[in-house]
Tab-separated table of C-alpha atoms in Angstrom:
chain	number	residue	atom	x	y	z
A	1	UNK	CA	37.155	-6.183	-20.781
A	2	UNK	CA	37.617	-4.663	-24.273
A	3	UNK	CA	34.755	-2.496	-25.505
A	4	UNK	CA	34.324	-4.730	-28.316
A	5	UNK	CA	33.203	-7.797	-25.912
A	6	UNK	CA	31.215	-5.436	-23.695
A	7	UNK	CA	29.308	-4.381	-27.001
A	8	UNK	CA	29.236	-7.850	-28.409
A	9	UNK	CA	25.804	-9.260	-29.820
A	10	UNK	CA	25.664	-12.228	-27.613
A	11	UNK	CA	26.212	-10.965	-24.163
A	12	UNK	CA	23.432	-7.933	-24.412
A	13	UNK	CA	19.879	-9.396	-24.049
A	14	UNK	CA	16.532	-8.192	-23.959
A	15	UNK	CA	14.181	-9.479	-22.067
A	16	UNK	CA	10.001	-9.945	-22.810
A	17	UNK	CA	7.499	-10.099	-20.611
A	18	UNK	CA	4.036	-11.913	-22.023
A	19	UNK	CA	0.969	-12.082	-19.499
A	20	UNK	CA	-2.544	-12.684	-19.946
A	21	UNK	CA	-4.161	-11.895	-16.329
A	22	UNK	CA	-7.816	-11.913	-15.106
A	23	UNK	CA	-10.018	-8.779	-15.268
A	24	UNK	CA	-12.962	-9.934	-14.204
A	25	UNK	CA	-13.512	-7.840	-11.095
A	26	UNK	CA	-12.207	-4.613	-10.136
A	27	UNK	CA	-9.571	-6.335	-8.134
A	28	UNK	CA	-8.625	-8.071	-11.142
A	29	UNK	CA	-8.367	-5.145	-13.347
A	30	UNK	CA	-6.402	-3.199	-10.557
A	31	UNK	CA	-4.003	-6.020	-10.440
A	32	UNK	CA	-3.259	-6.141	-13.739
A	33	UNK	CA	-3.423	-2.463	-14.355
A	34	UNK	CA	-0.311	-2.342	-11.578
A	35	UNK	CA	1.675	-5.401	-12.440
A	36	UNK	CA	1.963	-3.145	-16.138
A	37	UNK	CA	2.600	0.065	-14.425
A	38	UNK	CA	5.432	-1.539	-12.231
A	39	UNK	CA	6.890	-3.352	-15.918
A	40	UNK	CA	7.168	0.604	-16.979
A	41	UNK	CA	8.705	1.964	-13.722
A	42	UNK	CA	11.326	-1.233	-14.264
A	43	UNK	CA	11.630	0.267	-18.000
A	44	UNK	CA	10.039	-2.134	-20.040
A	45	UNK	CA	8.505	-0.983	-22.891
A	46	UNK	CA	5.027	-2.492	-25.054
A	47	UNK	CA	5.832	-4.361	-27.411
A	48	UNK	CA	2.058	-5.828	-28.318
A	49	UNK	CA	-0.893	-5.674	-25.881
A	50	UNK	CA	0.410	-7.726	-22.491
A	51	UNK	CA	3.825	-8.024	-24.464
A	52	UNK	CA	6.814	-6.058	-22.777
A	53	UNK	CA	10.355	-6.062	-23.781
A	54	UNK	CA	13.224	-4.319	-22.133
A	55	UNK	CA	16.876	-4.251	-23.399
A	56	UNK	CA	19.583	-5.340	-20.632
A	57	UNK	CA	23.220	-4.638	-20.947
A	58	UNK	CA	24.364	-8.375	-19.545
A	59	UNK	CA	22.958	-11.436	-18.726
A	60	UNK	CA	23.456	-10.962	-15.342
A	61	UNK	CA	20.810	-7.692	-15.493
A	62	UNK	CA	18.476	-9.427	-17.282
A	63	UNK	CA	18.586	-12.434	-14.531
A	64	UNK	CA	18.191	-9.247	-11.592
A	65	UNK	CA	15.139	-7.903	-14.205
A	66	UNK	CA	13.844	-11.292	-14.066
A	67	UNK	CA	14.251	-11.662	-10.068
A	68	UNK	CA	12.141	-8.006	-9.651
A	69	UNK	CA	9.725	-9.447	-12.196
A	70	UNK	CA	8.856	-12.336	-9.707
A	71	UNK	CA	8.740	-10.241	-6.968
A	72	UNK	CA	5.592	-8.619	-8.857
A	73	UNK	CA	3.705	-11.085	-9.685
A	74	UNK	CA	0.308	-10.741	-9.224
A	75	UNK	CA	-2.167	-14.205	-7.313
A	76	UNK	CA	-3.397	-15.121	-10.640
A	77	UNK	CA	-2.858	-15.280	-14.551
A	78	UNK	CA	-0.326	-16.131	-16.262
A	79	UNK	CA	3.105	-14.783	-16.930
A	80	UNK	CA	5.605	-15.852	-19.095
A	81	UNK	CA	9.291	-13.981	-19.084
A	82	UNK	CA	11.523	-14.869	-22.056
A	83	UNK	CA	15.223	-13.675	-22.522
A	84	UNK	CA	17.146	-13.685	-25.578
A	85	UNK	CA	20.459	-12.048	-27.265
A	86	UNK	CA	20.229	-9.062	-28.929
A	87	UNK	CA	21.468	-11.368	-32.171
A	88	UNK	CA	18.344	-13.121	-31.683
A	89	UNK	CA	16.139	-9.949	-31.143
A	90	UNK	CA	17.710	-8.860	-34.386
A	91	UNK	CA	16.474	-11.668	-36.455
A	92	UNK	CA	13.292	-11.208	-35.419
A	93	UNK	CA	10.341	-10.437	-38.061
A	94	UNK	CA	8.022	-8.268	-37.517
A	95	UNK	CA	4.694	-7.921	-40.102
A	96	UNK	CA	2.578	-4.794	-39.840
A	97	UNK	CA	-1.082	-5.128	-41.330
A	98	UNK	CA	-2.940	-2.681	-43.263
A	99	UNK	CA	-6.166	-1.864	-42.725
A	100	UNK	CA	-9.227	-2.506	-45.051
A	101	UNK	CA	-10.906	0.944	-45.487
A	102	UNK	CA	-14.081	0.301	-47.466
A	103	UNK	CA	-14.573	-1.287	-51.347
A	104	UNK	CA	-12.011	1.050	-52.737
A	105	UNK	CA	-9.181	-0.006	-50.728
A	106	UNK	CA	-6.199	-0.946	-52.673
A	107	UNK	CA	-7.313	0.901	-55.547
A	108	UNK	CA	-5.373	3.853	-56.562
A	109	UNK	CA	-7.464	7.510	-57.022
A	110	UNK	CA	-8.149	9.169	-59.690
A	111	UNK	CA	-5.770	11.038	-61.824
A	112	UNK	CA	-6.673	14.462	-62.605
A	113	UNK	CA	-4.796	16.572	-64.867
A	114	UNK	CA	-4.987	20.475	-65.217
């Protein structure tokens, strides 16, 4: 396998793991609070709050990351696992909001000159 295959665009994927799990009791909240901690010991990193991505060199990785993902899942909630290229995590947007600090926000200070 040339090097240029192995790095090729289409073969490495990353893989995300969405969830939105009870936390209603402390059960609950321990669940949930180990299904994440077992996402970081696989080395899946957060993306967004319950979001978790994690790069894989092959599809054939991502489809053993999505095997110990099953293995994990906790008796209730949701979880959603989604795998895609690393072309298609490379066209991906991302929008970062600024915050609203008061009635001058936006508005440029003062100049002063000495």
């Amino acid at each position: 396998m040339s090097r240029r295959t192995f790095l090729s665009p289409y073969r490495i994927m990353w893989v995300f793991v969405m969830f939105d799990l009870p936390v209603g009791t402390k059960k609950e909240r321990k669940q949930a609070t180990g299904f994440r901690n077992e996402l970081l010991n696989l080395g899946f990193e957060m993306s967004q709050f319950s979001v978790y991505q994690k790069y894989c060199s092959s599809t054939e990785k991502a489809e053993t990351v999505d095997g110990q993902i099953q293995n994990l899942l906790p008796p209730g909630g949701k979880v959603d696992i989604l795998t895609v290229t690393d072309r298609q995590f490379g066209n991906m947007r991302r929008f970062y909001a600024r915050k609203d600090t008061g009635k001058n926000a936006g508005k440029p200070g003062q100049l002063h000159l000495f």
